[in-house]
Coordinates of N, CA and C in Angstrom, one line a residue:
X19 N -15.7 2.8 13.4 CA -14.8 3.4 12.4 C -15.5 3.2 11.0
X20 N -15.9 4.5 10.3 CA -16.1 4.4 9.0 C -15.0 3.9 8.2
X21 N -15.2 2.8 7.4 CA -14.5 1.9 6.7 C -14.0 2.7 5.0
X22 N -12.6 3.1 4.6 CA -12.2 3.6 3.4 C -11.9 2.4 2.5
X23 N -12.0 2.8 1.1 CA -11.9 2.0 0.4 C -10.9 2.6 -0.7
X24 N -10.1 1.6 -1.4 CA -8.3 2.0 -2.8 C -9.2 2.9 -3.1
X25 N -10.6 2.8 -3.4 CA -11.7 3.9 -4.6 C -12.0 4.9 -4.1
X26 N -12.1 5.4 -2.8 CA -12.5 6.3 -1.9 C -10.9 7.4 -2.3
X27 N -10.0 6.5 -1.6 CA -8.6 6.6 -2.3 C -7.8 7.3 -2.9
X28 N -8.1 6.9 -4.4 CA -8.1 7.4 -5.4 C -8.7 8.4 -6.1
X29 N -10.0 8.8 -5.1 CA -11.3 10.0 -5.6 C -10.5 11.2 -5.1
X30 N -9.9 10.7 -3.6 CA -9.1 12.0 -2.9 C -8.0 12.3 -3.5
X31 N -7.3 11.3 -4.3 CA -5.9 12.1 -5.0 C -6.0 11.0 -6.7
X32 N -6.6 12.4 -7.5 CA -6.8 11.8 -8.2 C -5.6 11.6 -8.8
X33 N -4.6 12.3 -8.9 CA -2.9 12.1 -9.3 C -2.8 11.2 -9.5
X34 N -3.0 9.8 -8.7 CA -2.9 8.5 -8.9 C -3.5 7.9 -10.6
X35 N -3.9 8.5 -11.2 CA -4.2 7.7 -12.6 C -3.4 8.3 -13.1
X36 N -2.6 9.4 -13.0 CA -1.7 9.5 -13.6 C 0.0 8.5 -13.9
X37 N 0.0 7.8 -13.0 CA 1.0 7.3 -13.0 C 1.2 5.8 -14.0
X38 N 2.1 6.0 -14.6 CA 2.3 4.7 -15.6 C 1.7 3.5 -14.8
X39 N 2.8 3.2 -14.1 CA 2.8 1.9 -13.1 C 1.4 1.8 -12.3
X40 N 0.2 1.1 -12.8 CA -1.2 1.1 -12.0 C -0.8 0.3 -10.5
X41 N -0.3 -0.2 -11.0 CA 0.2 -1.1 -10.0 C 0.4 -0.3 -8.7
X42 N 1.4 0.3 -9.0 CA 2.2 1.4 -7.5 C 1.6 2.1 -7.5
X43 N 0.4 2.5 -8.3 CA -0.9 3.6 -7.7 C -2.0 2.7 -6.5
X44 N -2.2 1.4 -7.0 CA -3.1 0.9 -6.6 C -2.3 0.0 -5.2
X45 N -1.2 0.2 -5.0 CA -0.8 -0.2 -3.8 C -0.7 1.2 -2.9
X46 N -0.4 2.4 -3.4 CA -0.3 3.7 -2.6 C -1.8 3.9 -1.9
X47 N -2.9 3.5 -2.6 CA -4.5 3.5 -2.2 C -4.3 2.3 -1.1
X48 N -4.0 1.2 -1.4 CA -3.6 0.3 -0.6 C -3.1 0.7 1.3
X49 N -1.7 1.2 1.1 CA -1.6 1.9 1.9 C -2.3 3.1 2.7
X50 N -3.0 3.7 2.1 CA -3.9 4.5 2.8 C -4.9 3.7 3.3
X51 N -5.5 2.7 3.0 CA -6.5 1.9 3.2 C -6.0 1.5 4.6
X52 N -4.7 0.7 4.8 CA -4.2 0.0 6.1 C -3.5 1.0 7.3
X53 N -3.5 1.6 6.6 CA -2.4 3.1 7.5 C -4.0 3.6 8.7
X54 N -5.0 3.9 7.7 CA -6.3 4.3 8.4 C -7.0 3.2 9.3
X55 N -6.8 2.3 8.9 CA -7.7 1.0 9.8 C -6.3 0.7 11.0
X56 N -5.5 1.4 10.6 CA -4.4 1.1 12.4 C -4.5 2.1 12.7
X57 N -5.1 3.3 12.4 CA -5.5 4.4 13.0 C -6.2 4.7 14.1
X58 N -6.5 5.6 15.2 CA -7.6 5.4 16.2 C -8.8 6.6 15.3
X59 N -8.6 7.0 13.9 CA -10.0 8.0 13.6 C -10.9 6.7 13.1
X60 N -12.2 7.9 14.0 CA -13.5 7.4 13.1 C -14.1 7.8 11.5
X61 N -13.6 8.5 11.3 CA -13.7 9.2 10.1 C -12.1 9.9 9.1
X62 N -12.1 9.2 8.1 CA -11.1 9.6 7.4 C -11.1 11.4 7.1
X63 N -12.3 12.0 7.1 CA -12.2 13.5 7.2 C -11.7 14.4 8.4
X64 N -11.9 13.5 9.8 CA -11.6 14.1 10.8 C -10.0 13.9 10.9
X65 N -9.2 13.3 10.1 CA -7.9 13.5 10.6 C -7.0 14.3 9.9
X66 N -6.1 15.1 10.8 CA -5.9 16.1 10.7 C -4.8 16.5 10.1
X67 N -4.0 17.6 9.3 CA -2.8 18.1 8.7 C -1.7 18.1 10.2
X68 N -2.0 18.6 11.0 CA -1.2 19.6 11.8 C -1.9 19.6 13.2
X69 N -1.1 19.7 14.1 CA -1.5 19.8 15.7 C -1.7 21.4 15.6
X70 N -0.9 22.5 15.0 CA -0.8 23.7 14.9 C -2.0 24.3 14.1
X71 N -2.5 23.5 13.3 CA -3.6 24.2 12.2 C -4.7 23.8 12.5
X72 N -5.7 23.9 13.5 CA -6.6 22.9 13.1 C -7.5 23.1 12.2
X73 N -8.5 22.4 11.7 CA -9.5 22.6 10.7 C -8.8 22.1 9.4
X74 N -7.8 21.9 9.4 CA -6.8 21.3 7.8 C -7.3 20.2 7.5
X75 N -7.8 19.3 7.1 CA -7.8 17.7 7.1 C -6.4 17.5 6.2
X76 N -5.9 16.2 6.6 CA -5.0 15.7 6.1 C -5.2 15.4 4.4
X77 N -6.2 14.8 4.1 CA -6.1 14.4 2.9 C -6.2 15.6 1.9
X78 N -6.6 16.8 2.4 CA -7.1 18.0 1.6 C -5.6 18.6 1.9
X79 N -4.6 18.5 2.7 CA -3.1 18.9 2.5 C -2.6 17.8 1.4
X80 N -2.5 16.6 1.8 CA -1.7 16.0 0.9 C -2.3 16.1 -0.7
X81 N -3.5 16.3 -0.8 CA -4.2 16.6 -2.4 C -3.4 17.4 -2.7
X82 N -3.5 18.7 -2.0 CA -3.1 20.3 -2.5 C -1.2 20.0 -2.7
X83 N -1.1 19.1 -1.7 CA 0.7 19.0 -1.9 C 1.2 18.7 -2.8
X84 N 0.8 17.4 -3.5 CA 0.4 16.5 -4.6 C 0.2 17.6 -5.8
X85 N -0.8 18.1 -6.2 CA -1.3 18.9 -7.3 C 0.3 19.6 -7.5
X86 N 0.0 20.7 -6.4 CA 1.3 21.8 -6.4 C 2.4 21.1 -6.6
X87 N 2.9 19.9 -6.5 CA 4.0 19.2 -6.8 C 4.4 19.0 -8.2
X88 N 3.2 18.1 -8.7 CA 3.0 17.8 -10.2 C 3.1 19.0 -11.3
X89 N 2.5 20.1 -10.5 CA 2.6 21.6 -11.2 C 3.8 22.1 -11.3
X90 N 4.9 22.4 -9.6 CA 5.8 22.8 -10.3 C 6.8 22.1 -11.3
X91 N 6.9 20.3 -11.0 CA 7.1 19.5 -12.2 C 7.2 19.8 -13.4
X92 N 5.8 20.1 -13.6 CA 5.5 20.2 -15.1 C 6.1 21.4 -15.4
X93 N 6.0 22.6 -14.5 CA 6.7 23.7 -15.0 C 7.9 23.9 -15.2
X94 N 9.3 23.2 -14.5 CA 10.2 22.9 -14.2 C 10.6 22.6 -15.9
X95 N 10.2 21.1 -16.3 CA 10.3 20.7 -17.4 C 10.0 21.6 -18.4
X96 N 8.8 22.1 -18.1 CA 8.4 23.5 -19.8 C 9.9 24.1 -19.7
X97 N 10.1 24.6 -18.6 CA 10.9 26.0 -18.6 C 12.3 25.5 -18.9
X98 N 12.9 24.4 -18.0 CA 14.5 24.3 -18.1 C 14.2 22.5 -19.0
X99 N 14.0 21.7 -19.3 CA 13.9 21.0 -19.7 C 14.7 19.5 -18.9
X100 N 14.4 19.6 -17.3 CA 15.0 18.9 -16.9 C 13.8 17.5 -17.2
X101 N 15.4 16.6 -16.6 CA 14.2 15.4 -16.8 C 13.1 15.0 -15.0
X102 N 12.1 15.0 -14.6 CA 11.5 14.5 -13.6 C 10.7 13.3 -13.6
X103 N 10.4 12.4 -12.6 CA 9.8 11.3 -12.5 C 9.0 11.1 -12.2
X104 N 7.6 11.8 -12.9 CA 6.7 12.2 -12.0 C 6.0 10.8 -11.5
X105 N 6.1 10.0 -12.0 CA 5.4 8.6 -11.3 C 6.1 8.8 -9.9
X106 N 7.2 8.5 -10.1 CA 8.0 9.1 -8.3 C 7.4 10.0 -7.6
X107 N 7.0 11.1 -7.7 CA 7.0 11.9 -7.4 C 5.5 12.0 -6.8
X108 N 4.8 11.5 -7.7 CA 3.5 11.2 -7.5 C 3.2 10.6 -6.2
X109 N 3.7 9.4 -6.3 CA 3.9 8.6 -5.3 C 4.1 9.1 -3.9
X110 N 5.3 9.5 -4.2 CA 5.8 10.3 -3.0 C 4.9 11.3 -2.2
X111 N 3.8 12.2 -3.0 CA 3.7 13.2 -2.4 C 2.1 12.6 -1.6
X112 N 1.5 11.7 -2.7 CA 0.4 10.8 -2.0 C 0.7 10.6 -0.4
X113 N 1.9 10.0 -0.4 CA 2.2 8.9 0.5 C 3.1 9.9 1.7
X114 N 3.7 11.1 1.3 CA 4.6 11.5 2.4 C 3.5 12.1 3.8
X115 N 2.7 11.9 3.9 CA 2.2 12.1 5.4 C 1.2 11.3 5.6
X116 N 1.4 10.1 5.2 CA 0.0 8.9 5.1 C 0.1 8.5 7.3
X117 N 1.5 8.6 7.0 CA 2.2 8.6 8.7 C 1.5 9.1 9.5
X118 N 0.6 10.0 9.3 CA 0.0 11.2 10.1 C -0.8 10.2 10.5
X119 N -1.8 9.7 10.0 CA -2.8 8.4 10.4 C -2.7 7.9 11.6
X120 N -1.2 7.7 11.7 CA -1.3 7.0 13.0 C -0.3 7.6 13.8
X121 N 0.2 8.9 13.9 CA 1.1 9.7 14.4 C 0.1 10.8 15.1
X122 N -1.1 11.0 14.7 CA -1.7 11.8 15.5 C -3.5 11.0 15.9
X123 N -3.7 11.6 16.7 CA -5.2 11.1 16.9 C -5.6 12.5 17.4
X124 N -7.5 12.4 17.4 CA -8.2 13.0 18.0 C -8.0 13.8 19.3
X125 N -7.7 15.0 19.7 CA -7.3 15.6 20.7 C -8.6 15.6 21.5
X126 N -8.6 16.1 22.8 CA -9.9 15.8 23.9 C -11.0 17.0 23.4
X127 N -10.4 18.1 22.5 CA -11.3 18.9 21.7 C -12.1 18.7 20.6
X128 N -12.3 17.7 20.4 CA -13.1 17.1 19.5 C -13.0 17.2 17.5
X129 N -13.9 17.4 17.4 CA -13.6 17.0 15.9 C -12.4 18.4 15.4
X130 N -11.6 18.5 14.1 CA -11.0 19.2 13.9 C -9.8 19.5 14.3
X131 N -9.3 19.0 15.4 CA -8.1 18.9 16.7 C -7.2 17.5 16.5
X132 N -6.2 18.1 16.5 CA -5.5 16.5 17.0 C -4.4 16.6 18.3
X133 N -3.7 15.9 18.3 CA -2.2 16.0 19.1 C -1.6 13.9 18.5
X134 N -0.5 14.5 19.5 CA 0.1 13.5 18.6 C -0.3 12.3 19.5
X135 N -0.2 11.0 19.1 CA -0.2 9.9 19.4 C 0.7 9.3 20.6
X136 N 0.7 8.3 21.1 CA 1.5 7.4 21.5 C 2.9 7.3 20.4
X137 N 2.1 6.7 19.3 CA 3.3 6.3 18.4 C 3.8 7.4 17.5
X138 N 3.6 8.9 17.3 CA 3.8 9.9 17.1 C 4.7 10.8 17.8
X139 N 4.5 10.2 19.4 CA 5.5 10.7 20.2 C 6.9 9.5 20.4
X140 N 7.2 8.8 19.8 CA 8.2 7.7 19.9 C 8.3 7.6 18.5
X141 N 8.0 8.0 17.4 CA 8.6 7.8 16.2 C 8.6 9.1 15.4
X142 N 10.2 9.1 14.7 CA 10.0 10.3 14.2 C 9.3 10.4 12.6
X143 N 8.5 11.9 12.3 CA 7.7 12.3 11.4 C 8.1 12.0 9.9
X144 N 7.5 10.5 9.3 CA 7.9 10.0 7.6 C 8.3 9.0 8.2
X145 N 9.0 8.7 9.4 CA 9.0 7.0 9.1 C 8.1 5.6 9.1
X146 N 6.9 6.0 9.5 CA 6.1 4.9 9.2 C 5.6 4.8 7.9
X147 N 5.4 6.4 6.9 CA 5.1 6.0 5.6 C 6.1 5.6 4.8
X148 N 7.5 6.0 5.4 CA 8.8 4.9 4.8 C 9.1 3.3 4.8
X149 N 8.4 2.7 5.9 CA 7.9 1.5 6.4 C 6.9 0.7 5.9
X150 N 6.0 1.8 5.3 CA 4.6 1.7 4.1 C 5.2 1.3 3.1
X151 N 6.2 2.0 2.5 CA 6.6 2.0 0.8 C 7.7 0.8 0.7
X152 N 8.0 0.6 1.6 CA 8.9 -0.5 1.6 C 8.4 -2.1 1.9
X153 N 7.3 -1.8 2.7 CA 6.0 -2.6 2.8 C 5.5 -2.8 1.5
X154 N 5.1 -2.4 1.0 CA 4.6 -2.6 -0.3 C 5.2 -2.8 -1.3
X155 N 6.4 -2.7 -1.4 CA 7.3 -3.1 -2.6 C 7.5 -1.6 -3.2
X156 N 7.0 -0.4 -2.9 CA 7.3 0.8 -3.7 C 8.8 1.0 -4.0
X157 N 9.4 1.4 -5.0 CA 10.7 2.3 -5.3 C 11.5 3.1 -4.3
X158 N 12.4 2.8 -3.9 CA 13.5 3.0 -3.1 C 13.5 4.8 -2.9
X159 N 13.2 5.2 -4.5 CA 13.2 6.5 -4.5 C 12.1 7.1 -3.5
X160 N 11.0 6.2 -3.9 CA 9.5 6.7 -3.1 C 9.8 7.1 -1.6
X161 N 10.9 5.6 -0.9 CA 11.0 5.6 0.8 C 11.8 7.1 1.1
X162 N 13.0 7.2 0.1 CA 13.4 7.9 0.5 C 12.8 8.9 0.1
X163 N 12.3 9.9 -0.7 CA 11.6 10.6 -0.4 C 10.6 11.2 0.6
X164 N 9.8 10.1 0.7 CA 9.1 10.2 1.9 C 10.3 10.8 3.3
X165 N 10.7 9.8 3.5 CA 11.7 9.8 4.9 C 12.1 11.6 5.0
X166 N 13.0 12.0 3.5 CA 13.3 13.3 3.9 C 12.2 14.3 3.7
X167 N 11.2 14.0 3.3 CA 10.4 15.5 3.4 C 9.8 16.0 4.5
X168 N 10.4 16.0 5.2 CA 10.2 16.7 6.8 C 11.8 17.2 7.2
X169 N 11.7 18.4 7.6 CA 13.1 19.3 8.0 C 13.0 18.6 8.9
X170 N 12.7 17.5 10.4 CA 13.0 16.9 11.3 C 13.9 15.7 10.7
X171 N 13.7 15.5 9.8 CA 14.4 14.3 9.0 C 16.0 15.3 8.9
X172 N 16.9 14.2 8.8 CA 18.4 14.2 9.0 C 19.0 14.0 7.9
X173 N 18.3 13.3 6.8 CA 18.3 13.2 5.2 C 17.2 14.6 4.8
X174 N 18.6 14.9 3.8 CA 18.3 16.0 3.1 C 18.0 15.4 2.0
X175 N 16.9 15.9 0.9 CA 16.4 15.5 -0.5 C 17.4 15.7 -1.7
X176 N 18.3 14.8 -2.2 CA 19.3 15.1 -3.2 C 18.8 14.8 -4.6
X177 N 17.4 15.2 -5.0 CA 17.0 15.1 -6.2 C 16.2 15.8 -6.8
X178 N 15.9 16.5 -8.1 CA 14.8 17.6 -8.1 C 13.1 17.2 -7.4
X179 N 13.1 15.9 -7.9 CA 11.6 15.2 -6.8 C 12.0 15.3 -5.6
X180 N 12.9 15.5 -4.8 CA 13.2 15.8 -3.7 C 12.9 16.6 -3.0
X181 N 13.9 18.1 -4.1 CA 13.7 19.3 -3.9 C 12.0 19.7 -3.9
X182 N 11.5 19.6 -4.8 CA 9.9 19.7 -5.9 C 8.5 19.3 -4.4
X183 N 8.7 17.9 -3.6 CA 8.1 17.8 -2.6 C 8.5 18.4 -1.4
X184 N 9.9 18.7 -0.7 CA 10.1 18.8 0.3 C 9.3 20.8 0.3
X185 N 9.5 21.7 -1.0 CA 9.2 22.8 -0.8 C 7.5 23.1 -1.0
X186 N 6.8 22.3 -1.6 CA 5.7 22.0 -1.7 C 4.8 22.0 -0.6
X187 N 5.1 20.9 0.2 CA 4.8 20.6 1.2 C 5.4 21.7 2.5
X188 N 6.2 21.8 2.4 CA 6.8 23.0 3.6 C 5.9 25.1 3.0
X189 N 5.3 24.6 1.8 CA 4.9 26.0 1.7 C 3.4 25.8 1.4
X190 N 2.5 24.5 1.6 CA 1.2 24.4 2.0 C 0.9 24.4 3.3
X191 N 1.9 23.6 4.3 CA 2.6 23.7 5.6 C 2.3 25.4 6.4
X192 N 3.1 26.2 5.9 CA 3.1 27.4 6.3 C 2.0 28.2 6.1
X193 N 1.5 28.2 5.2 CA -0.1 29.0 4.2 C -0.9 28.5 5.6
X194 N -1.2 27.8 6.1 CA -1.7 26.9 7.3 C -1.7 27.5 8.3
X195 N 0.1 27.4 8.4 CA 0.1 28.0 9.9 C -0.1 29.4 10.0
X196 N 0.6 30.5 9.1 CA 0.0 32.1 8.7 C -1.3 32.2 9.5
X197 N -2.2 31.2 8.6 CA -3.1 31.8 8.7 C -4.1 31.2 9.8
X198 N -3.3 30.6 11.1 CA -3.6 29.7 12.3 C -2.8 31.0 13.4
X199 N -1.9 31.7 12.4 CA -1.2 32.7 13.7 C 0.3 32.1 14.6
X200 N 0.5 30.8 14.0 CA 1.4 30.1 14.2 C 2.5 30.4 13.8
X201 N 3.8 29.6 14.7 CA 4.6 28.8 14.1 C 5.2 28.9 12.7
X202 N 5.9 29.2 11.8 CA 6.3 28.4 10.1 C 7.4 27.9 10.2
X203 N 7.1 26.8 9.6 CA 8.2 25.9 9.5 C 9.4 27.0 8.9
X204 N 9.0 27.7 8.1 CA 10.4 28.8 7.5 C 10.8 29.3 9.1
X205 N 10.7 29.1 10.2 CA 11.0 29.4 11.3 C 11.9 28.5 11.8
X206 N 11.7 27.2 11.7 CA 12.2 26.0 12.5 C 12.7 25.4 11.7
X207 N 13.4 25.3 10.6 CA 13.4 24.6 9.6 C 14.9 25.3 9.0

């Protein structure tokens, strides 16, 4: 297993300097650090977004999820002047599929492929990076977020960081699957 490092981490989402709290950045790198070494990949590029998409890598969704998050944030704020938390938010979007790590492995098709895990099939999708953030001491807001941004989740998002990741993520999600011929979550969801 090629070994990741907080700095490897951090290169992938660079979001993380943006947050006030270094601290809760440098535990969210943390978390990806331990999430991956309980992982069965040999390589932190081969693991995957999606059983439905292949070729996605996970960290290249959660980047794009992240950015587009922080974006509509910022625009949200220009435009109506609400207040958002993007340290939260940040956090959240880092960390809402860090789960994947160990919810999916290598399918018998080789690199690019996944299916779901042992422990992917017995636990539902957000709760081990809910288990992460709570693990680490992150903000209550962070767990829950994470927890709801999956329409299989039973908690709905009651906050605009809520709203801001769960649609982010559900419409880099779909861009995926379109263009896999799949599935959209705007289907199942």
């Amino acid at each position: 297993m090629t070994k990741i490092t907080e700095e490897m981490v951090r290169s992938y989402f660079p979001q993380l300097s943006e947050i006030k709290n270094q601290e809760y950045a440098k535990k969210a790198a943390e978390i990806w650090v331990e999430a991956f070494e309980n992982s069965s990949w040999e390589d932190i590029a081969d693991a995957q977004f999606a059983t439905r998409a292949p070729g996605v890598a996970l960290v290249k969704h959660t980047e794009s999820v992240t950015a587009n998050a922080l974006m509509i944030a910022r625009n949200t704020v220009e435009k109506y002047g609400y207040e958002i938390d993007t340290d939260i938010l940040i956090l959240a979007a880092v960390l809402h599929d860090v789960c994947k790590l160990e919810e999916m492995e290598m399918s018998d098709q080789g690199s690019k492929t996944s299916r779901k895990s042992s422990l992917g099939k017995i636990y539902q999708h957000g709760f081990l990076s809910g288990y992460y953030t709570q693990k680490y001491g992150l903000p209550n807001e962070v767990t829950g977020l994470v927890v709801a941004h999956s329409g299989q989740s039973k908690v709905i998002p009651r906050s605009i960081e809520g709203m801001i990741l769960y649609y982010a993520d559900m419409m880099d999600a779909d861009i995926h699957f379109v263009q896999a011929g799949t599935t959209l979550c705007l289907e199942t969801h």
